[in-house]
Amino acid sequence: MSGQQTDYAMLIASLSPHSMSLWDVKSKPVTRLHLERRLALLNNQDRQQLAEIETNLHWAKMSMENNDVEISIAAEHIIQSLDKPLLQEVIIWRMELRTIMAAIRRRKLGKDAPAKNERWGYGQVVPFIRKNWQIDDFSLSHRFAWVSHANTLFIENKSVELEKLL
């Protein structure tokens, strides 16, 4: 195992297991300070990629001026720049989840389906959403079993339950 691989193995081994639910956490998660110290084991390129991913995916680090188009373009840029398929898949999953939730929110606000030439979301879910705007789950439950339930919770303003679901 190379030095960099050893450093990365130490980094992963030092992290607490990720709980499937924030409401079921039995042990304290790692603090941001400790996480930053552990992330120092990453090489410069990986640290820069992580910072870029975090800037575009972590709500607290995103600019409030960013609109759906800018977020989508930034995500595509990040995904194309990565050479790690698993990391690409995680970002795609996150962006598609956001796209579905943005569509649910837009629909609740009484907006029409986005126009075919309008860039507003990300991923393979966009055409399904456009085509199936009036269907509760946008015909996506075969791939995302949670969509119909998320739609119901969103309509009923049950934000805590929705957060637990997501």
mmCIF file of C-alpha atoms in Angstrom:
data_model
loop_
_atom_site.group_PDB
_atom_site.id
_atom_site.type_symbol
_atom_site.label_atom_id
_atom_site.label_comp_id
_atom_site.label_asym_id
_atom_site.label_seq_id
_atom_site.Cartn_x
_atom_site.Cartn_y
_atom_site.Cartn_z
ATOM 1 C CA MET A 1 0.000 0.000 0.000
ATOM 2 C CA SER A 2 1.413 3.411 -0.959
ATOM 3 C CA GLY A 3 1.840 6.245 1.531
ATOM 4 C CA GLN A 4 -1.177 8.101 0.154
ATOM 5 C CA GLN A 5 -3.351 4.963 0.314
ATOM 6 C CA THR A 6 -2.234 4.412 3.920
ATOM 7 C CA ASP A 7 -3.111 8.022 4.782
ATOM 8 C CA TYR A 8 -6.562 7.633 3.215
ATOM 9 C CA ALA A 9 -7.148 4.319 4.997
ATOM 10 C CA MET A 10 -6.218 6.010 8.300
ATOM 11 C CA LEU A 11 -8.575 8.883 7.503
ATOM 12 C CA ILE A 12 -11.532 6.590 6.797
ATOM 13 C CA ALA A 13 -10.782 4.337 9.770
ATOM 14 C CA SER A 14 -10.682 7.345 12.101
ATOM 15 C CA LEU A 15 -14.196 8.494 11.213
ATOM 16 C CA SER A 16 -17.238 7.377 13.171
ATOM 17 C CA PRO A 17 -19.686 5.171 11.274
ATOM 18 C CA HIS A 18 -22.397 7.208 9.579
ATOM 19 C CA SER A 19 -25.770 6.718 11.188
ATOM 20 C CA MET A 20 -28.596 6.133 8.737
ATOM 21 C CA SER A 21 -30.674 8.658 10.676
ATOM 22 C CA LEU A 22 -29.644 11.743 12.606
ATOM 23 C CA TRP A 23 -32.423 10.898 15.033
ATOM 24 C CA ASP A 24 -30.870 7.538 15.927
ATOM 25 C CA VAL A 25 -27.305 8.693 16.655
ATOM 26 C CA LYS A 26 -25.861 6.818 19.633
ATOM 27 C CA SER A 27 -22.381 8.346 19.685
ATOM 28 C CA LYS A 28 -21.195 11.880 19.094
ATOM 29 C CA PRO A 29 -20.133 12.645 15.537
ATOM 30 C CA VAL A 30 -16.657 13.924 14.840
ATOM 31 C CA THR A 31 -16.306 17.678 15.391
ATOM 32 C CA ARG A 32 -15.501 19.955 12.466
ATOM 33 C CA LEU A 33 -12.098 20.713 14.033
ATOM 34 C CA HIS A 34 -11.204 17.025 14.268
ATOM 35 C CA LEU A 35 -12.538 16.426 10.767
ATOM 36 C CA GLU A 36 -10.373 19.243 9.379
ATOM 37 C CA ARG A 37 -7.307 17.730 11.058
ATOM 38 C CA ARG A 38 -8.069 14.348 9.537
ATOM 39 C CA LEU A 39 -8.755 15.838 6.113
ATOM 40 C CA ALA A 40 -5.233 17.266 6.192
ATOM 41 C CA LEU A 41 -4.187 13.729 5.197
ATOM 42 C CA LEU A 42 -5.681 14.322 1.737
ATOM 43 C CA ASN A 43 -3.412 15.487 -1.036
ATOM 44 C CA ASN A 44 -3.853 19.037 -2.374
ATOM 45 C CA GLN A 45 -5.889 18.008 -5.421
ATOM 46 C CA ASP A 46 -8.326 15.963 -3.319
ATOM 47 C CA ARG A 47 -8.623 18.777 -0.753
ATOM 48 C CA GLN A 48 -9.430 21.245 -3.537
ATOM 49 C CA GLN A 49 -12.019 18.888 -5.031
ATOM 50 C CA LEU A 50 -13.602 18.370 -1.627
ATOM 51 C CA ALA A 51 -13.757 22.136 -1.044
ATOM 52 C CA GLU A 52 -15.409 22.637 -4.443
ATOM 53 C CA ILE A 53 -17.921 19.858 -3.773
ATOM 54 C CA GLU A 54 -18.698 21.291 -0.355
ATOM 55 C CA THR A 55 -19.150 24.806 -1.771
ATOM 56 C CA ASN A 56 -21.728 23.503 -4.224
ATOM 57 C CA LEU A 57 -23.536 20.876 -2.146
ATOM 58 C CA HIS A 58 -23.433 22.031 1.475
ATOM 59 C CA TRP A 59 -26.293 24.470 2.099
ATOM 60 C CA ALA A 60 -24.331 26.569 4.608
ATOM 61 C CA LYS A 61 -21.501 27.149 2.122
ATOM 62 C CA MET A 62 -23.644 27.953 -0.917
ATOM 63 C CA SER A 63 -24.148 31.511 -2.080
ATOM 64 C CA MET A 64 -27.733 32.694 -1.616
ATOM 65 C CA GLU A 65 -27.500 34.334 -5.059
ATOM 66 C CA ASN A 66 -27.070 30.993 -6.816
ATOM 67 C CA ASN A 67 -30.072 29.951 -8.839
ATOM 68 C CA ASP A 68 -31.038 26.500 -10.080
ATOM 69 C CA VAL A 69 -29.171 26.967 -13.369
ATOM 70 C CA GLU A 70 -25.910 27.988 -11.682
ATOM 71 C CA ILE A 71 -26.133 25.133 -9.191
ATOM 72 C CA SER A 72 -26.786 22.640 -11.990
ATOM 73 C CA ILE A 73 -23.879 23.930 -14.092
ATOM 74 C CA ALA A 74 -21.517 23.881 -11.098
ATOM 75 C CA ALA A 75 -22.536 20.306 -10.241
ATOM 76 C CA GLU A 76 -21.946 19.171 -13.825
ATOM 77 C CA HIS A 77 -18.507 20.812 -13.790
ATOM 78 C CA ILE A 78 -17.598 19.046 -10.547
ATOM 79 C CA ILE A 79 -18.867 15.659 -11.729
ATOM 80 C CA GLN A 80 -16.951 15.922 -15.010
ATOM 81 C CA SER A 81 -13.753 16.884 -13.166
ATOM 82 C CA LEU A 82 -13.802 13.841 -10.879
ATOM 83 C CA ASP A 83 -11.999 10.611 -11.665
ATOM 84 C CA LYS A 84 -13.745 8.657 -8.902
ATOM 85 C CA PRO A 85 -16.980 7.018 -10.143
ATOM 86 C CA LEU A 86 -18.351 6.448 -6.630
ATOM 87 C CA LEU A 87 -17.964 10.126 -5.782
ATOM 88 C CA GLN A 88 -19.614 11.066 -9.087
ATOM 89 C CA GLU A 89 -22.569 8.789 -8.269
ATOM 90 C CA VAL A 90 -22.982 10.303 -4.793
ATOM 91 C CA ILE A 91 -23.069 13.838 -6.208
ATOM 92 C CA ILE A 92 -25.509 12.823 -8.960
ATOM 93 C CA TRP A 93 -27.758 11.186 -6.344
ATOM 94 C CA ARG A 94 -27.681 14.335 -4.200
ATOM 95 C CA MET A 95 -28.406 16.632 -7.140
ATOM 96 C CA GLU A 96 -31.295 14.466 -8.334
ATOM 97 C CA LEU A 97 -32.760 14.454 -4.819
ATOM 98 C CA ARG A 98 -32.560 18.255 -4.791
ATOM 99 C CA THR A 99 -34.139 18.420 -8.239
ATOM 100 C CA ILE A 100 -37.071 16.271 -7.136
ATOM 101 C CA MET A 101 -37.600 18.383 -4.021
ATOM 102 C CA ALA A 102 -37.336 21.605 -6.054
ATOM 103 C CA ALA A 103 -40.012 20.255 -8.406
ATOM 104 C CA ILE A 104 -42.291 19.373 -5.495
ATOM 105 C CA ARG A 105 -41.784 22.882 -4.101
ATOM 106 C CA ARG A 106 -42.413 24.538 -7.492
ATOM 107 C CA ARG A 107 -45.560 22.526 -8.021
ATOM 108 C CA LYS A 108 -46.873 23.401 -4.551
ATOM 109 C CA LEU A 109 -46.336 27.078 -5.392
ATOM 110 C CA GLY A 110 -48.666 26.568 -8.364
ATOM 111 C CA LYS A 111 -45.997 26.915 -11.019
ATOM 112 C CA ASP A 112 -46.256 25.133 -14.341
ATOM 113 C CA ALA A 113 -43.849 22.415 -15.370
ATOM 114 C CA PRO A 114 -40.517 23.871 -16.447
ATOM 115 C CA ALA A 115 -40.314 24.519 -20.177
ATOM 116 C CA LYS A 116 -38.399 22.001 -22.261
ATOM 117 C CA ASN A 117 -35.619 24.504 -22.968
ATOM 118 C CA GLU A 118 -35.461 25.739 -19.347
ATOM 119 C CA ARG A 119 -32.457 24.504 -17.390
ATOM 120 C CA TRP A 120 -33.580 24.246 -13.795
ATOM 121 C CA GLY A 121 -32.639 20.839 -12.396
ATOM 122 C CA TYR A 122 -30.111 18.093 -12.725
ATOM 123 C CA GLY A 123 -29.926 14.537 -13.960
ATOM 124 C CA GLN A 124 -32.055 11.894 -15.580
ATOM 125 C CA VAL A 125 -35.053 12.888 -13.446
ATOM 126 C CA VAL A 126 -35.595 16.199 -15.269
ATOM 127 C CA PRO A 127 -37.450 14.794 -18.321
ATOM 128 C CA PHE A 128 -39.568 12.520 -16.094
ATOM 129 C CA ILE A 129 -40.568 15.489 -13.988
ATOM 130 C CA ARG A 130 -41.452 17.635 -17.012
ATOM 131 C CA LYS A 131 -43.464 14.871 -18.663
ATOM 132 C CA ASN A 132 -45.249 13.791 -15.466
ATOM 133 C CA TRP A 133 -45.700 17.143 -13.727
ATOM 134 C CA GLN A 134 -49.291 16.421 -12.659
ATOM 135 C CA ILE A 135 -48.510 12.982 -11.186
ATOM 136 C CA ASP A 136 -47.737 13.045 -7.437
ATOM 137 C CA ASP A 137 -44.471 11.116 -7.759
ATOM 138 C CA PHE A 138 -43.578 12.351 -11.267
ATOM 139 C CA SER A 139 -43.553 8.619 -12.214
ATOM 140 C CA LEU A 140 -40.278 8.273 -10.310
ATOM 141 C CA SER A 141 -41.320 5.890 -7.521
ATOM 142 C CA HIS A 142 -39.862 2.944 -9.425
ATOM 143 C CA ARG A 143 -36.444 4.514 -8.861
ATOM 144 C CA PHE A 144 -37.061 6.674 -5.786
ATOM 145 C CA ALA A 145 -39.609 4.939 -3.572
ATOM 146 C CA TRP A 146 -39.739 7.920 -1.202
ATOM 147 C CA VAL A 147 -40.997 10.549 -3.686
ATOM 148 C CA SER A 148 -44.734 10.078 -3.189
ATOM 149 C CA HIS A 149 -44.393 10.151 0.594
ATOM 150 C CA ALA A 150 -42.093 13.197 0.413
ATOM 151 C CA ASN A 151 -44.678 14.979 -1.717
ATOM 152 C CA THR A 152 -47.398 14.258 0.856
ATOM 153 C CA LEU A 153 -45.236 15.434 3.754
ATOM 154 C CA PHE A 154 -44.263 18.596 1.879
ATOM 155 C CA ILE A 155 -47.874 19.447 1.024
ATOM 156 C CA GLU A 156 -48.872 18.860 4.655
ATOM 157 C CA ASN A 157 -45.985 21.086 5.882
ATOM 158 C CA LYS A 158 -44.498 18.252 7.951
ATOM 159 C CA SER A 159 -40.906 19.425 7.656
ATOM 160 C CA VAL A 160 -39.412 17.340 10.481
ATOM 161 C CA GLU A 161 -40.947 14.146 9.104
ATOM 162 C CA LEU A 162 -39.784 15.106 5.607
ATOM 163 C CA GLU A 163 -36.244 15.684 6.864
ATOM 164 C CA LYS A 164 -36.281 12.278 8.542
ATOM 165 C CA LEU A 165 -37.472 10.675 5.306
ATOM 166 C CA LEU A 166 -34.787 12.307 3.211
#
